[in-house]
Short mmCIF file of C-alpha atoms in Angstrom, two decimals:
data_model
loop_
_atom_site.label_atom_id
_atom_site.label_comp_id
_atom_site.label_asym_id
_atom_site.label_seq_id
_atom_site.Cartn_x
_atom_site.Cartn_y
_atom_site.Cartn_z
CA UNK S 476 -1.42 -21.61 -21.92
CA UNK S 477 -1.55 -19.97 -18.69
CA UNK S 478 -3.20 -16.58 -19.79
CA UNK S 479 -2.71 -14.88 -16.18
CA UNK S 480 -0.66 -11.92 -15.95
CA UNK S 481 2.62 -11.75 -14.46
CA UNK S 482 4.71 -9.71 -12.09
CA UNK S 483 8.12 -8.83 -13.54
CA UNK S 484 9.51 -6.00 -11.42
CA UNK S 485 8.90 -4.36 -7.51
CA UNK S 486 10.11 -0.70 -7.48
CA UNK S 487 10.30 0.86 -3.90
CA UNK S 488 11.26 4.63 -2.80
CA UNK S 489 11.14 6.41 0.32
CA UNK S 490 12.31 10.06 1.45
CA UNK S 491 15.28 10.00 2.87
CA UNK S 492 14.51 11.17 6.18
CA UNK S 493 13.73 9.23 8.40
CA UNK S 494 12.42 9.74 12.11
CA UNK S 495 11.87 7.42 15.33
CA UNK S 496 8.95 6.81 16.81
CA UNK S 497 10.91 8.67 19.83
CA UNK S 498 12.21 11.96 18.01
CA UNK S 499 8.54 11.93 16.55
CA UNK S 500 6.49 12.21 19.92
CA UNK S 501 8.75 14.90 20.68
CA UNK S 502 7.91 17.03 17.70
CA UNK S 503 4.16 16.12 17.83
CA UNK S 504 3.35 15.75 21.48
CA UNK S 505 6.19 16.37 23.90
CA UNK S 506 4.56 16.58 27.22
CA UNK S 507 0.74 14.54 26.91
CA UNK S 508 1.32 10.93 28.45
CA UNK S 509 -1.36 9.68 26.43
CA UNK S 510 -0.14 10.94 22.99
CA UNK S 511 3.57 9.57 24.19
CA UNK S 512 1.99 5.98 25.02
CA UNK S 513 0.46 5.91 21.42
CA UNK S 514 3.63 6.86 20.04
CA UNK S 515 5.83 4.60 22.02
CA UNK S 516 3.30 1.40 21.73
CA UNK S 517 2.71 0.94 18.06
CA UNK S 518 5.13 -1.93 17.26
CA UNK S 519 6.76 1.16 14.98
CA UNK S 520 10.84 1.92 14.84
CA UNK S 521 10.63 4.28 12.56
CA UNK S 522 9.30 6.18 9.21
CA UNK S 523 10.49 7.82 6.43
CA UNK S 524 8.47 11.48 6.05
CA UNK S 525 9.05 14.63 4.70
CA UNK S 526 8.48 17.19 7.39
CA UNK S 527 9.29 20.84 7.56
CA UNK S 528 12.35 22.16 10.21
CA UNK S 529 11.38 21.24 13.51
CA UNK S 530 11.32 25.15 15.89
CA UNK S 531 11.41 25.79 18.85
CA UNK S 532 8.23 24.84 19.82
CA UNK S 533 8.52 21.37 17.69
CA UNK S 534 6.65 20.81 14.40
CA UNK S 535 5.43 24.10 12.50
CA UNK S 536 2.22 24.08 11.02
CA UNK S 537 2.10 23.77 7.07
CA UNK S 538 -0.44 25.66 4.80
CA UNK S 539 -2.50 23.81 2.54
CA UNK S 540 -0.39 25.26 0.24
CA UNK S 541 2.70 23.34 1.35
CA UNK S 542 0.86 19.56 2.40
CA UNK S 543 -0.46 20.02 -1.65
CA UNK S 544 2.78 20.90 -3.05
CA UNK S 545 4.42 17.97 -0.74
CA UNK S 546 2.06 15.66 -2.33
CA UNK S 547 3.33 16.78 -5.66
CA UNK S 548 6.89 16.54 -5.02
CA UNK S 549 6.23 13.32 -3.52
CA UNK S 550 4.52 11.76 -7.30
CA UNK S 551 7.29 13.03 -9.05
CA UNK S 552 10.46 12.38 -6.89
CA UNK S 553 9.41 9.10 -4.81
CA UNK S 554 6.95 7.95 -7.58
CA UNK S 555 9.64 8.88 -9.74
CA UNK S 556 12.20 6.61 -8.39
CA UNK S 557 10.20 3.42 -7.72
CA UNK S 558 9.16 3.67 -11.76
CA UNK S 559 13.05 4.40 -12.58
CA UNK S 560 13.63 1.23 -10.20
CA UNK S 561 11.07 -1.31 -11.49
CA UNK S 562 11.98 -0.70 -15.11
CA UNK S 563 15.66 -0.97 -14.62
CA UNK S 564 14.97 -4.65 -13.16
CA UNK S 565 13.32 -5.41 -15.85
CA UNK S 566 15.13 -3.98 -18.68
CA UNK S 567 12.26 -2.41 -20.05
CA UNK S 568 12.03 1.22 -21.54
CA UNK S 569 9.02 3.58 -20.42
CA UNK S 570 7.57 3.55 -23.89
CA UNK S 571 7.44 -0.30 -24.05
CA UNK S 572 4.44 0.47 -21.71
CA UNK S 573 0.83 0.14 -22.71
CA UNK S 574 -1.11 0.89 -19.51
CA UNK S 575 -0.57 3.15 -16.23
CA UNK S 576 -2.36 3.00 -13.28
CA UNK S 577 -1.61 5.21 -10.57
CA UNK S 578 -2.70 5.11 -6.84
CA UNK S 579 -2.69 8.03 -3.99
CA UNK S 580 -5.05 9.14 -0.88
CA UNK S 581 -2.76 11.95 0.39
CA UNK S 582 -3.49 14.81 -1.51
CA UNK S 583 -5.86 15.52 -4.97
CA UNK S 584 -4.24 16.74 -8.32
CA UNK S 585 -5.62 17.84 -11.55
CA UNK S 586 -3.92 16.59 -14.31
CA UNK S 587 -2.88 13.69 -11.66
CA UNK S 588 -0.24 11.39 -11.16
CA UNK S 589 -0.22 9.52 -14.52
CA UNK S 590 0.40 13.06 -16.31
CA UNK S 591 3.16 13.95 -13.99
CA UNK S 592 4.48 10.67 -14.27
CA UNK S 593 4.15 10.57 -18.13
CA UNK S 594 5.85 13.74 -18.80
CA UNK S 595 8.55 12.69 -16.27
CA UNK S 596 9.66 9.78 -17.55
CA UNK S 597 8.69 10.11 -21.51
CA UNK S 598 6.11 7.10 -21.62
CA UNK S 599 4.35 7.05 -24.80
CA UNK S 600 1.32 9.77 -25.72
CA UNK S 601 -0.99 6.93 -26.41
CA UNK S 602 -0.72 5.26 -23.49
CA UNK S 603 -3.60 4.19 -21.47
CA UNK S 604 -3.98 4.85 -17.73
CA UNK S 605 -5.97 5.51 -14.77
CA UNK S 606 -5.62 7.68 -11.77
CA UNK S 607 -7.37 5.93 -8.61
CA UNK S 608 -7.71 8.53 -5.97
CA UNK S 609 -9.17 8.35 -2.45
CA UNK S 610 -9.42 4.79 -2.11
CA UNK S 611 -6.74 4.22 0.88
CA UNK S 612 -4.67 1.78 2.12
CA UNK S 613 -6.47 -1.26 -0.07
CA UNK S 614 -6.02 0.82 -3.36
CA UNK S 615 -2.96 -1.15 -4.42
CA UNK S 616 -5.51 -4.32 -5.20
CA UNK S 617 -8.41 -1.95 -6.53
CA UNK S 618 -5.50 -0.71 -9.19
CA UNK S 619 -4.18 -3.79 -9.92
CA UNK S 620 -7.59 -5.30 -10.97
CA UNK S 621 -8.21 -3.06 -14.05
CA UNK S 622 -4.31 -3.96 -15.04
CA UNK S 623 -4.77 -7.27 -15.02
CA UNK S 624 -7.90 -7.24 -17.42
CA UNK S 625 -6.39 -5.55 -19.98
CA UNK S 626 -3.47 -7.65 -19.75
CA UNK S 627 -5.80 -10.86 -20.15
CA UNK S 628 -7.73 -8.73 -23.35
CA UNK S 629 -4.10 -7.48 -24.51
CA UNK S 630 -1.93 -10.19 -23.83
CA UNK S 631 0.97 -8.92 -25.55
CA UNK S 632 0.95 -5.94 -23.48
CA UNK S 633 3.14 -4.54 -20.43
CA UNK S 634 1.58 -2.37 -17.54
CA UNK S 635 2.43 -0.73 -14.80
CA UNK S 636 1.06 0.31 -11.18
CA UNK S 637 2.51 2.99 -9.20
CA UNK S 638 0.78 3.35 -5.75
CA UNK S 639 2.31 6.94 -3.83
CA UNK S 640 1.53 7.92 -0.60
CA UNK S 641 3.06 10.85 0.70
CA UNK S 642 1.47 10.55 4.02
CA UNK S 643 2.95 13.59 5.66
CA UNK S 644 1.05 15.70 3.34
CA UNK S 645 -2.60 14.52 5.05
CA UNK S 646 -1.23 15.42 8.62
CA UNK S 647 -2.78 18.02 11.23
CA UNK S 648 -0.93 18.91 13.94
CA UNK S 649 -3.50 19.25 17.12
CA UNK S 650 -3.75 17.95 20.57
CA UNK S 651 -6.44 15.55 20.17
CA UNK S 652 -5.91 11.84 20.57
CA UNK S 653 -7.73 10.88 17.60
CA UNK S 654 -4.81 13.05 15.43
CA UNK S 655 -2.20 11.57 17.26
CA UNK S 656 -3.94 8.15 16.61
CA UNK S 657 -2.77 9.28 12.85
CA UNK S 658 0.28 11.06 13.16
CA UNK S 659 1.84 7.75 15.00
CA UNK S 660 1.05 5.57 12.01
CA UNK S 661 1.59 6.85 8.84
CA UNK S 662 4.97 6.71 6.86
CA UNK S 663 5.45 8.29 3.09
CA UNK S 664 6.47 5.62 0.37
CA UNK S 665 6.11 4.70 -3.32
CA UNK S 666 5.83 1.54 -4.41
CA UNK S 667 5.65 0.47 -8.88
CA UNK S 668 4.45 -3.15 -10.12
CA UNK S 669 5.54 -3.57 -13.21
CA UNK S 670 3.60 -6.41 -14.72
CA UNK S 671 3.53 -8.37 -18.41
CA UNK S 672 0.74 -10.27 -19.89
CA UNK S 673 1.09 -14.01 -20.64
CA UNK S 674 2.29 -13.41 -24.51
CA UNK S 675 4.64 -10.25 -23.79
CA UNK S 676 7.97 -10.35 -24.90
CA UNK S 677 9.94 -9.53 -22.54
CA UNK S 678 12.21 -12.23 -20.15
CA UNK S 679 10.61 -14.03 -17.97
CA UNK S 680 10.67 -12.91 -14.42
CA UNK S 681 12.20 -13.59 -11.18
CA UNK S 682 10.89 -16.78 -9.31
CA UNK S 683 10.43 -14.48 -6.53
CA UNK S 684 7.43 -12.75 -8.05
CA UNK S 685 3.95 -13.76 -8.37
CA UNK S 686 1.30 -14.54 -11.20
CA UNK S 687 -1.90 -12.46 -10.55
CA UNK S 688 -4.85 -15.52 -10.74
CA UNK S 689 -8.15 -13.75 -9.36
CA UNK S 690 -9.41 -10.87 -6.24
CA UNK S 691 -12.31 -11.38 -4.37
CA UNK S 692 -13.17 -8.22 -2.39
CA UNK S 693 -15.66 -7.59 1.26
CA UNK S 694 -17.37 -4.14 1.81
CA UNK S 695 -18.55 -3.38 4.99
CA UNK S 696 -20.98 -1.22 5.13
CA UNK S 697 -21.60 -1.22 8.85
CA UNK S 698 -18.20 0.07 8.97
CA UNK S 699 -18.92 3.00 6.27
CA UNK S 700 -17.41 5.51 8.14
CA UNK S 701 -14.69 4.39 10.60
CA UNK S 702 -12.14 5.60 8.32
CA UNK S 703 -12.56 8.81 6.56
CA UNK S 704 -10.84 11.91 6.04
CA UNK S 705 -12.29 15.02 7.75
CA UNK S 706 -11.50 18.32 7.04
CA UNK S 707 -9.82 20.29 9.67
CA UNK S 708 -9.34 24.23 8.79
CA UNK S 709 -9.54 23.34 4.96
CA UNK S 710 -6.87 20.69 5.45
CA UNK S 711 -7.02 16.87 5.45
CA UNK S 712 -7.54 15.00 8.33
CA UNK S 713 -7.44 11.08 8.54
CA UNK S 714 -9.87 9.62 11.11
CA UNK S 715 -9.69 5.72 12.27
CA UNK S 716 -12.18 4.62 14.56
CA UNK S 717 -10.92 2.37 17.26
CA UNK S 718 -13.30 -0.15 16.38
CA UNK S 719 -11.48 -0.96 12.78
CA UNK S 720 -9.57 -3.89 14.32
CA UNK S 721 -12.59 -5.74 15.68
CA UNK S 722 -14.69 -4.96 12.00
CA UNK S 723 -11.82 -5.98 9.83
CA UNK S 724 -11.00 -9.46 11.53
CA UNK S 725 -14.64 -10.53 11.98
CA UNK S 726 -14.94 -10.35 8.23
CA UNK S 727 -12.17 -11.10 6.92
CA UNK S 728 -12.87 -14.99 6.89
CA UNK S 729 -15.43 -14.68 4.53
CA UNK S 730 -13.77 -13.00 0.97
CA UNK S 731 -11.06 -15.53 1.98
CA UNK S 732 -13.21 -18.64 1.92
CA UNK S 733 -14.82 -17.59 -1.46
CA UNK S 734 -11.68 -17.06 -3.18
CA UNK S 735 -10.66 -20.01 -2.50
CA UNK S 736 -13.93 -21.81 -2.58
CA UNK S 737 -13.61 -20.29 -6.31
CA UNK S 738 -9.99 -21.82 -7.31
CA UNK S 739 -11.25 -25.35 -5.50
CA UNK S 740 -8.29 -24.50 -2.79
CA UNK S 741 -8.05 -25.20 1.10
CA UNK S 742 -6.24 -22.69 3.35
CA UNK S 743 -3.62 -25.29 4.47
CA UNK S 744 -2.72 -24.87 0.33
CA UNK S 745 -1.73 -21.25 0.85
CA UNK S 746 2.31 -21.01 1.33
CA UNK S 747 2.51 -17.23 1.69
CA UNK S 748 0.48 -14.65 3.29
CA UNK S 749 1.28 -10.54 2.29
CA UNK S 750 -1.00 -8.73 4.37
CA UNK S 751 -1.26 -4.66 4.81
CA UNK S 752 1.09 -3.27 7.75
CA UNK S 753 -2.24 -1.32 8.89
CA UNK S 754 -1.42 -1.43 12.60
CA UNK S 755 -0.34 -4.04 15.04
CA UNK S 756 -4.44 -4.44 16.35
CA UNK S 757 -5.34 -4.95 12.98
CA UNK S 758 -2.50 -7.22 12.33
CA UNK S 759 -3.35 -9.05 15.66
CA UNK S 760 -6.99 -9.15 14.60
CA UNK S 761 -6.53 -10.67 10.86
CA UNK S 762 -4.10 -13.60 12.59
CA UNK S 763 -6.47 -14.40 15.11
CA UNK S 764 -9.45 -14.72 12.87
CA UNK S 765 -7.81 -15.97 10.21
CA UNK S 766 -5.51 -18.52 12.17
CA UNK S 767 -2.20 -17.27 11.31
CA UNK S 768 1.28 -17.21 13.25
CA UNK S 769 3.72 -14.46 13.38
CA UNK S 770 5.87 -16.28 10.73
CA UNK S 771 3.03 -16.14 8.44
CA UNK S 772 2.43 -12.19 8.97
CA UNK S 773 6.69 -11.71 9.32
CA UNK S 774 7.02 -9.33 6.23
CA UNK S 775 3.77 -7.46 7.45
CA UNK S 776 5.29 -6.95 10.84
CA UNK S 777 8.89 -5.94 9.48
CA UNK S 778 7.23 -3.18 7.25
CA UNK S 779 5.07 -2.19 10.10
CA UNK S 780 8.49 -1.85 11.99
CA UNK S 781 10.51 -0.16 9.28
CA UNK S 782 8.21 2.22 7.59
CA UNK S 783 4.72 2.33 9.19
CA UNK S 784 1.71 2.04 7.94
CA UNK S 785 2.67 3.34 4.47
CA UNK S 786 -1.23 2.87 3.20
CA UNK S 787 -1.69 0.97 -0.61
CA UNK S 788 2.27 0.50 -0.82
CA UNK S 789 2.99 -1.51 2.03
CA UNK S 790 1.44 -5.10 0.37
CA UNK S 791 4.06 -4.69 -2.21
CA UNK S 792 7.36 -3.41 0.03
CA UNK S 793 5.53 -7.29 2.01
CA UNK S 794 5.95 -8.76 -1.59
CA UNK S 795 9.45 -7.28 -2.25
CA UNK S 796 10.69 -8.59 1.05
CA UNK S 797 9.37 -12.33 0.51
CA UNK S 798 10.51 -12.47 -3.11
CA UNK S 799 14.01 -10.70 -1.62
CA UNK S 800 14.04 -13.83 1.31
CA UNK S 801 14.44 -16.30 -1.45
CA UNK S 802 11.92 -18.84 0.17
CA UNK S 803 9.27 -19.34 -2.66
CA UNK S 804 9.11 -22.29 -5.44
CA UNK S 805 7.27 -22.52 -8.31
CA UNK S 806 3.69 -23.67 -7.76
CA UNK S 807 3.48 -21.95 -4.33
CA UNK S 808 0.58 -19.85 -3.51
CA UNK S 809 0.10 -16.33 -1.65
CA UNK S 810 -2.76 -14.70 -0.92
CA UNK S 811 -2.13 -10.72 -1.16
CA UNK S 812 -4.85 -8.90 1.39
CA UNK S 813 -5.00 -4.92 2.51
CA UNK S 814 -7.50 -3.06 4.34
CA UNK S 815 -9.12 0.26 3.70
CA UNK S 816 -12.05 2.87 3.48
CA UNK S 817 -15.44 1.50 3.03
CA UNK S 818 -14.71 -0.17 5.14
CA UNK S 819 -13.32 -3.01 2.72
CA UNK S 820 -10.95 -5.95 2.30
CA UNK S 821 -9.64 -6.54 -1.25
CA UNK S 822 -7.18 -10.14 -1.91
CA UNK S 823 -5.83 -11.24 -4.43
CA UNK S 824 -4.41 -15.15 -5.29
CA UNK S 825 -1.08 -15.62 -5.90
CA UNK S 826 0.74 -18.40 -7.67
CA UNK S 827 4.58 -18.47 -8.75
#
């Protein structure tokens, strides 16, 4: 028996504002021809953010105050909605689940998300979870790992993972390039995995979603700090180094070749590849080292387009859109990949 866990449901929220790249650079840099190039050259349409009323002047500055309660209302009302969504599509009722993991880099809590989310949505007072906090746009794999074992030691079990990233409630609002390197990326999301191990019973799920086989991860120390937040005024402040692109696709080749080195696999044998929307250089940089076409990086590139960079969510929005296309069969394989702090590359294999 196949004693891998499974993914039964893909929750997704977003705020319902939404902003293009245009009306953006007009709120955050109206006027500075190098802050309008970034905005206007980022292979970005548009993003969904909560922001405050625009003035006169454009975007007001919010308190720390404000970005912290933001990052609240964001666990409870777009966390809130992607849990509501994946356990609908599954037909599966909030105490029916045995482990929560929760993910976020945009703001720090205490109790955290799994509290909030707990009291919100009645799971059960026994439940076991996990709040992963401050690992960035990668975290979605880093929380899925410790899911996935206990589903292997408790196969009966059901989990969930709830990555939220309320993006707008890390930004500064400055006229330095390295800011508006930031402030033309990011998009607020939520994004819940709800996932069964191999003797739960509950139906079985959509061909469309994966079974979780094994993660191979790459640190990169060299590349410690190239993404970090700063603090600016007692805020946070996300810096990216404009090196990341050329660090993250010269070693990206090698977690790939021992994963699949591992499973006794070739790359020709990999049907599907859901990599992070972290940028269109980054992007550019994981195809070219990694020998990849547009078609193979399509749902990357459409959530890029769509949303932004919307940090640990956007591998699974890339999974909801393939298993939405309708394209996989059974026995296909995927490789899942996102990039983060660390600087570090987590995968993991994918079979349906």
């Amino acid at each position: 028996m196949n004693m891998n866990p499974r993914i039964l449901a893909l929750g997704t929220a977003v705020p319902e504002t939404s902003y293009t790249q245009e009306e953006l650079v007009r709120l955050f840099g109206a006027g500075n021809p190098k802050i309008t190039r970034l905005f206007l050259s980022s292979h970005i349409r548009k993003r969904h953010l909560t922001m405050p009323t625009p003035g006169p002047l454009g975007m007001p500055e919010e308190s720390v105050e404000e970005l912290l309660a933001k990052h609240r209302t964001g666990i409870l009302r777009e966390g809130g909605r992607a849990v509501e969504q994946a356990l609908q599509q599954a037909a599966v009722a909030p105490e029916q689940i045995d482990y929560l993991v929760c993910v976020t880099s945009t703001g720090y809590l205490c109790p955290g998300a799994t509290a909030l989310l707990i009291d919100q949505h009645g799971f059960r007072q026994d439940i076991h979870r996990i709040d992963v906090v401050g690992m960035g746009c990668n975290a979605a794999l880093n929380g899925l790992q410790p899911l996935v074992q206990f589903l292997r030691y408790r196969p009966e079990a059901l989990g969930m993972l709830v990555c939220i990233e309320t993006c707008s409630a890390a930004y500064v609002n400055n006229d330095q390039i390295g800011t508006a390197v930031v402030n033309s990326l990011f998009g607020d999301a939520a994004a819940a995995a709800l996932l069964a191990g191999p003797k739960a019973a509950v139906s079985g799920n959509d061909v469309g979603l994966p079974v979780l086989e094994d993660f191979e991860s790459q640190i990169i120390l060299e590349a410690l700090h190239t993404m970090r937040f700063d603090l600016d005024h007692g805020k946070l402040s996300f810096f990216l180094d404009r090196d990341i692109p050329y660090f993250l696709g010269a070693n990206c080749q090698k977690p790939v070749a021992r994963l699949l080195e591992r499973q006794g696999l070739k790359k020709r044998q990999i049907d599907h590849w859901l990599v992070h929307s972290g940028g269109r250089k980054v992007i550019d940089s994981i195809k070219m080292n990694l020998d990849l076409s547009d078609h193979d990086v399509r749902h990357t590139l459409n959530i890029l387009e769509e949303y932004g960079n919307i940090s640990s969510c956007s591998v699974l929005f890339s999974m909801r859109e393939l298993a939405r296309e309708g394209t996989v069969r059974p026995g296909d394989r995927g490789i899942l990949m996102a990039m983060g702090p660390g600087a570090a590359i987590e995968l993991a294999l994918l079979r349906w």
